[in-house]
Amino acid sequence: MMSNKVPEVIFRNRIRGEKGVAGRNPFRWVDIPSAEIFSGKNIVIFSLPAAFTETRSTNHLPDYDAKYDELKSLGVDEVYCLSVSAPFTMLQWAKNIGIKNVKMLPDGQGEFTRLMGMLVKKKFSEVSWRYSAHVVNGEIQKLFTEAGMMDDCPDDPFECSDVDTMISYLKK
């Protein structure tokens, strides 16, 4: 990672079910600058390689969602889950596993992930390496990166980007 500032990118996201949007599948596209997410805020963001897979669906994302109130009590404004995935995929994944609090942040083209220095090749695509970060006003205060980062890593380490590690850090 080149800087301790989060990258400046535009996230393309999908908002569904808004009033005034008609049709069988009502949604609208929104462009969200990273500055809108991070500027003037205390944010926890964690990234994982893909949606709808074992570790992400049973532990990583659900654990952050379950401990959202505790993170908020430690001064965090919002918690974001990022993946190099399409907005449709992120939305359906969150709905499928019952996510209520964590905001899904699709990095469809991997631009944010690439600029964070976290883009790796995995089988048939480029994905994010697993990490979590505490960001205050756009400045990365702490970054927890899983060990062994490399293209086509045979393992999927999940030791330090978990919610309990983040909570322990925030309590210090």
Coordinates of C-alpha atoms in Angstrom, one line a residue:
M1 CA 0.0 0.0 0.0
M2 CA 1.4 3.3 -1.1
S3 CA -0.3 5.7 1.4
N4 CA -2.2 5.6 4.6
K5 CA -5.1 7.3 2.9
V6 CA -7.9 5.2 1.4
P7 CA -8.0 5.3 -2.4
E8 CA -10.2 7.8 -4.1
V9 CA -12.6 5.9 -6.4
I10 CA -16.2 5.8 -7.4
F11 CA -18.2 2.8 -6.2
R12 CA -21.1 1.9 -8.5
N13 CA -23.9 0.5 -6.4
R14 CA -27.5 -0.5 -6.7
I15 CA -30.3 0.7 -4.5
R16 CA -33.4 -1.3 -4.6
G17 CA -37.0 -0.7 -3.7
E18 CA -37.0 3.1 -3.6
K19 CA -40.2 5.1 -3.9
G20 CA -40.7 6.4 -7.4
V21 CA -38.8 3.6 -9.1
A22 CA -41.3 1.4 -11.0
G23 CA -41.1 -2.0 -12.6
R24 CA -40.9 -5.7 -11.5
N25 CA -37.4 -5.2 -10.2
P26 CA -37.2 -1.6 -9.1
F27 CA -33.7 -0.3 -8.6
R28 CA -31.5 2.6 -9.4
W29 CA -27.8 2.9 -9.9
V30 CA -25.8 5.3 -7.7
D31 CA -22.3 6.4 -7.9
I32 CA -20.7 6.7 -4.4
P33 CA -17.3 8.5 -4.2
S34 CA -15.1 6.9 -1.6
A35 CA -14.8 10.3 0.1
E36 CA -18.5 10.2 0.8
I37 CA -18.0 6.9 2.7
F38 CA -14.8 7.8 4.6
S39 CA -14.5 11.6 5.0
G40 CA -15.3 12.9 8.4
K41 CA -16.2 9.4 9.7
N42 CA -14.9 6.6 11.8
I43 CA -15.2 3.5 9.6
V44 CA -14.4 -0.2 9.8
I45 CA -14.1 -1.9 6.5
F46 CA -13.3 -5.5 5.8
S47 CA -12.7 -7.2 2.5
L48 CA -13.1 -10.8 1.5
P49 CA -12.4 -12.7 -1.7
A50 CA -15.9 -13.6 -2.8
A51 CA -19.6 -13.8 -1.8
F52 CA -21.6 -16.9 -1.1
T53 CA -18.7 -19.1 0.1
E54 CA -18.2 -21.0 3.4
T55 CA -16.0 -18.8 5.6
R56 CA -17.5 -15.6 4.4
S57 CA -21.1 -16.7 4.8
T58 CA -20.8 -18.5 8.1
N59 CA -18.2 -16.4 10.0
H60 CA -16.6 -13.3 8.5
L61 CA -19.6 -11.2 7.4
P62 CA -22.2 -12.6 9.9
D63 CA -19.9 -12.0 12.9
Y64 CA -19.4 -8.3 11.9
D65 CA -23.1 -8.0 11.6
A66 CA -23.8 -9.6 14.9
K67 CA -21.3 -7.4 16.7
Y68 CA -22.3 -4.2 14.9
D69 CA -23.7 -2.5 18.0
E70 CA -20.5 -3.2 19.9
L71 CA -18.5 -1.6 17.2
K72 CA -20.8 1.4 17.2
S73 CA -20.4 1.6 21.0
L74 CA -16.6 1.9 20.4
G75 CA -17.1 5.0 18.2
V76 CA -17.5 3.4 14.8
D77 CA -19.9 5.2 12.5
E78 CA -20.4 2.5 9.9
V79 CA -19.1 -1.0 9.0
Y80 CA -18.6 -1.9 5.4
C81 CA -18.0 -5.3 3.7
L82 CA -16.1 -5.0 0.4
S83 CA -15.7 -7.6 -2.2
V84 CA -14.6 -7.6 -5.9
S85 CA -18.2 -8.5 -6.8
A86 CA -21.1 -7.1 -8.7
P87 CA -23.7 -5.0 -6.9
F88 CA -26.4 -7.6 -7.6
T89 CA -24.3 -10.3 -6.1
M90 CA -23.5 -8.4 -2.9
L91 CA -27.2 -7.4 -2.5
Q92 CA -28.5 -10.9 -2.9
W93 CA -25.8 -12.4 -0.7
A94 CA -26.6 -10.0 2.2
K95 CA -30.3 -10.8 1.8
N96 CA -29.6 -14.5 1.6
I97 CA -27.8 -14.7 4.9
G98 CA -29.9 -12.0 6.7
I99 CA -27.4 -9.2 7.1
K100 CA -29.1 -6.3 8.8
N101 CA -26.4 -3.7 9.8
V102 CA -23.2 -4.1 7.7
K103 CA -23.3 -2.1 4.5
M104 CA -22.3 -4.0 1.4
L105 CA -19.7 -2.3 -0.8
P106 CA -19.3 -3.8 -4.3
D107 CA -15.9 -3.1 -5.9
G108 CA -17.0 -4.6 -9.2
Q109 CA -14.0 -3.7 -11.2
G110 CA -11.5 -4.1 -8.3
E111 CA -10.3 -0.5 -8.6
F112 CA -10.4 0.2 -4.8
T113 CA -8.9 -3.2 -4.1
R114 CA -6.1 -2.7 -6.6
L115 CA -5.2 0.7 -5.2
M116 CA -5.2 -0.7 -1.7
G117 CA -2.6 -3.2 -3.0
M118 CA -4.9 -6.1 -2.1
L119 CA -5.9 -7.5 -5.5
V120 CA -4.8 -11.1 -6.1
K121 CA -5.5 -13.8 -8.8
K122 CA -7.5 -16.7 -7.6
K123 CA -8.3 -19.5 -10.1
F124 CA -10.5 -17.7 -12.8
S125 CA -10.6 -14.1 -11.6
E126 CA -9.0 -11.3 -9.6
V127 CA -10.3 -11.0 -6.0
S128 CA -9.5 -9.1 -2.8
W129 CA -7.1 -10.5 -0.3
R130 CA -8.8 -10.8 3.1
Y131 CA -8.2 -7.8 5.3
S132 CA -9.9 -5.4 7.7
A133 CA -9.1 -1.7 8.4
H134 CA -10.0 1.0 10.8
V135 CA -10.3 4.3 8.8
V136 CA -10.8 7.7 10.4
N137 CA -11.5 10.6 8.1
G138 CA -10.1 8.8 5.1
E139 CA -6.8 7.9 6.9
I140 CA -6.1 4.2 7.6
Q141 CA -5.3 3.9 11.3
K142 CA -4.8 0.1 11.4
L143 CA -4.8 -2.5 8.7
F144 CA -5.1 -6.2 9.5
T145 CA -3.9 -8.2 6.5
E146 CA -4.1 -12.0 6.5
A147 CA -0.7 -13.7 6.1
G148 CA 0.5 -15.4 2.9
M149 CA -0.8 -12.9 0.4
M150 CA -0.1 -14.2 -3.1
D151 CA -1.7 -15.0 -6.4
D152 CA -3.4 -18.5 -6.5
C153 CA -2.8 -18.9 -2.7
P154 CA -3.8 -22.5 -1.9
D155 CA -5.1 -21.4 1.5
D156 CA -7.8 -19.0 2.6
P157 CA -6.3 -17.6 5.9
F158 CA -8.8 -16.1 8.4
E159 CA -6.8 -15.2 11.5
C160 CA -6.7 -11.5 12.0
S161 CA -9.3 -9.8 9.8
D162 CA -12.1 -11.0 12.1
V163 CA -14.4 -8.8 14.1
D164 CA -12.9 -9.9 17.5
T165 CA -9.5 -8.7 16.4
M166 CA -10.9 -5.4 15.3
I167 CA -12.9 -5.0 18.6
S168 CA -9.7 -5.8 20.7
Y169 CA -7.8 -3.1 18.7
L170 CA -10.6 -0.5 19.1
K171 CA -10.7 -1.1 22.9
K172 CA -7.0 -0.1 23.3

